[in-house]
């Protein structure tokens, strides 16, 4: 049973600390599970983070989304299936690089946005 409920806790944590470190740590766990050969668990946790935690992060919180998605994308990219790598790229584009590009084009430039787009290269 989980103590952390993203729907209940994420927004309050972000309001207080500017980032939801609980979702960041759960996401980081996916990479460690993969590293220790527990790929099925890693992929299940990736899906859980994407389905339950990522939606709780506001669309404008690109750095928080980047922090949460980086280990997810790394875990997916290290799978031996093209579809997993494509899923990682799609998640990154949808939640980080495309919104960052739009924000920059719209004149809403923040210092941290500069690091979101170059990662795509």
mmCIF file of C-alpha atoms in Angstrom:
data_model
loop_
_atom_site.group_PDB
_atom_site.id
_atom_site.type_symbol
_atom_site.label_atom_id
_atom_site.label_comp_id
_atom_site.label_asym_id
_atom_site.label_seq_id
_atom_site.Cartn_x
_atom_site.Cartn_y
_atom_site.Cartn_z
ATOM 1 C CA UNK A 1 0.000 0.000 0.000
ATOM 2 C CA UNK A 2 1.259 3.455 -0.880
ATOM 3 C CA UNK A 3 1.434 6.399 1.488
ATOM 4 C CA UNK A 4 1.862 8.922 -1.329
ATOM 5 C CA UNK A 5 -1.293 9.734 -3.285
ATOM 6 C CA UNK A 6 -0.464 12.051 -6.204
ATOM 7 C CA UNK A 7 -4.022 13.349 -6.523
ATOM 8 C CA UNK A 8 -4.073 14.261 -2.864
ATOM 9 C CA UNK A 9 -0.474 15.311 -2.195
ATOM 10 C CA UNK A 10 1.249 16.500 -5.393
ATOM 11 C CA UNK A 11 -0.212 19.992 -5.667
ATOM 12 C CA UNK A 12 0.332 20.696 -1.955
ATOM 13 C CA UNK A 13 3.940 19.509 -2.162
ATOM 14 C CA UNK A 14 4.567 21.632 -5.255
ATOM 15 C CA UNK A 15 2.988 24.661 -3.620
ATOM 16 C CA UNK A 16 5.300 24.332 -0.628
ATOM 17 C CA UNK A 17 8.532 23.166 -2.309
ATOM 18 C CA UNK A 18 8.096 24.181 -6.000
ATOM 19 C CA UNK A 19 8.583 20.576 -7.135
ATOM 20 C CA UNK A 20 7.036 17.249 -6.201
ATOM 21 C CA UNK A 21 10.072 15.337 -5.033
ATOM 22 C CA UNK A 22 7.939 12.303 -4.202
ATOM 23 C CA UNK A 23 7.024 11.789 -7.850
ATOM 24 C CA UNK A 24 10.648 12.507 -8.791
ATOM 25 C CA UNK A 25 11.877 9.746 -6.457
ATOM 26 C CA UNK A 26 9.269 7.251 -7.637
ATOM 27 C CA UNK A 27 10.299 8.015 -11.213
ATOM 28 C CA UNK A 28 13.978 7.598 -10.294
ATOM 29 C CA UNK A 29 13.106 4.180 -8.876
ATOM 30 C CA UNK A 30 12.227 3.008 -12.382
ATOM 31 C CA UNK A 31 15.798 3.478 -13.524
ATOM 32 C CA UNK A 32 17.174 1.605 -10.502
ATOM 33 C CA UNK A 33 14.718 -1.257 -10.985
ATOM 34 C CA UNK A 34 15.872 -1.534 -14.591
ATOM 35 C CA UNK A 35 19.526 -1.332 -13.531
ATOM 36 C CA UNK A 36 19.047 -4.296 -11.191
ATOM 37 C CA UNK A 37 17.326 -6.385 -13.887
ATOM 38 C CA UNK A 38 13.771 -5.964 -12.643
ATOM 39 C CA UNK A 39 12.495 -4.717 -16.004
ATOM 40 C CA UNK A 40 8.866 -5.775 -15.639
ATOM 41 C CA UNK A 41 8.571 -3.875 -12.374
ATOM 42 C CA UNK A 42 10.382 -0.892 -13.897
ATOM 43 C CA UNK A 43 7.989 -0.750 -16.838
ATOM 44 C CA UNK A 44 4.935 -1.101 -14.588
ATOM 45 C CA UNK A 45 6.204 1.742 -12.433
ATOM 46 C CA UNK A 46 6.875 3.842 -15.556
ATOM 47 C CA UNK A 47 3.247 3.386 -16.567
ATOM 48 C CA UNK A 48 2.087 4.238 -13.052
ATOM 49 C CA UNK A 49 4.117 7.467 -12.977
ATOM 50 C CA UNK A 50 2.915 8.501 -16.438
ATOM 51 C CA UNK A 51 -0.729 7.636 -15.700
ATOM 52 C CA UNK A 52 -1.100 8.894 -12.128
ATOM 53 C CA UNK A 53 1.694 11.336 -11.253
ATOM 54 C CA UNK A 54 2.496 13.195 -14.458
ATOM 55 C CA UNK A 55 -1.081 14.467 -14.927
ATOM 56 C CA UNK A 56 -0.923 16.109 -11.492
ATOM 57 C CA UNK A 57 1.956 18.369 -12.576
ATOM 58 C CA UNK A 58 0.714 21.591 -14.154
ATOM 59 C CA UNK A 59 1.452 21.968 -17.864
ATOM 60 C CA UNK A 60 3.462 25.124 -17.137
ATOM 61 C CA UNK A 61 5.786 23.331 -14.694
ATOM 62 C CA UNK A 62 8.221 22.159 -17.365
ATOM 63 C CA UNK A 63 11.206 21.691 -15.079
ATOM 64 C CA UNK A 64 9.140 19.475 -12.759
ATOM 65 C CA UNK A 65 7.943 17.472 -15.740
ATOM 66 C CA UNK A 66 11.540 17.206 -16.970
ATOM 67 C CA UNK A 67 12.699 15.973 -13.543
ATOM 68 C CA UNK A 68 9.974 13.349 -13.459
ATOM 69 C CA UNK A 69 10.314 12.229 -17.068
ATOM 70 C CA UNK A 70 14.085 11.968 -17.335
ATOM 71 C CA UNK A 71 14.411 8.627 -15.487
ATOM 72 C CA UNK A 72 11.223 7.356 -17.163
ATOM 73 C CA UNK A 73 12.595 8.165 -20.610
ATOM 74 C CA UNK A 74 15.986 6.658 -19.760
ATOM 75 C CA UNK A 75 14.341 3.468 -18.530
ATOM 76 C CA UNK A 76 12.205 3.206 -21.658
ATOM 77 C CA UNK A 77 15.119 4.037 -23.957
ATOM 78 C CA UNK A 78 17.228 1.257 -22.403
ATOM 79 C CA UNK A 79 14.643 -1.383 -23.288
ATOM 80 C CA UNK A 80 15.465 -3.446 -26.352
ATOM 81 C CA UNK A 81 12.263 -2.518 -28.123
ATOM 82 C CA UNK A 82 11.899 0.316 -30.596
ATOM 83 C CA UNK A 83 8.372 0.942 -29.353
ATOM 84 C CA UNK A 84 9.652 1.731 -25.841
ATOM 85 C CA UNK A 85 12.161 4.255 -27.200
ATOM 86 C CA UNK A 86 9.446 5.797 -29.356
ATOM 87 C CA UNK A 87 7.194 6.028 -26.295
ATOM 88 C CA UNK A 88 9.994 7.815 -24.397
ATOM 89 C CA UNK A 89 10.480 10.280 -27.230
ATOM 90 C CA UNK A 90 6.731 10.881 -27.461
ATOM 91 C CA UNK A 91 6.428 11.525 -23.730
ATOM 92 C CA UNK A 92 9.356 13.922 -23.785
ATOM 93 C CA UNK A 93 8.051 15.817 -26.798
ATOM 94 C CA UNK A 94 4.495 16.012 -25.474
ATOM 95 C CA UNK A 95 5.314 17.094 -21.938
ATOM 96 C CA UNK A 96 8.627 18.980 -22.201
ATOM 97 C CA UNK A 97 10.132 19.985 -25.545
ATOM 98 C CA UNK A 98 6.971 21.009 -27.444
ATOM 99 C CA UNK A 99 5.585 23.096 -24.546
ATOM 100 C CA UNK A 100 9.040 24.649 -24.035
ATOM 101 C CA UNK A 101 9.248 25.547 -27.713
ATOM 102 C CA UNK A 102 5.772 27.102 -27.590
ATOM 103 C CA UNK A 103 6.612 29.029 -24.423
ATOM 104 C CA UNK A 104 9.781 30.414 -26.004
ATOM 105 C CA UNK A 105 7.915 31.341 -29.184
ATOM 106 C CA UNK A 106 5.208 33.044 -27.129
ATOM 107 C CA UNK A 107 7.732 35.215 -25.334
ATOM 108 C CA UNK A 108 7.340 33.399 -22.016
ATOM 109 C CA UNK A 109 11.028 32.713 -21.698
ATOM 110 C CA UNK A 110 12.231 31.471 -18.330
ATOM 111 C CA UNK A 111 15.896 30.764 -17.587
ATOM 112 C CA UNK A 112 15.270 27.049 -17.075
ATOM 113 C CA UNK A 113 13.547 26.579 -20.441
ATOM 114 C CA UNK A 114 16.897 26.769 -22.205
ATOM 115 C CA UNK A 115 17.805 23.341 -20.892
ATOM 116 C CA UNK A 116 14.601 21.615 -22.030
ATOM 117 C CA UNK A 117 14.877 21.995 -25.805
ATOM 118 C CA UNK A 118 18.590 21.102 -26.342
ATOM 119 C CA UNK A 119 18.103 17.684 -24.768
ATOM 120 C CA UNK A 120 16.201 16.725 -27.927
ATOM 121 C CA UNK A 121 19.387 16.994 -30.002
#
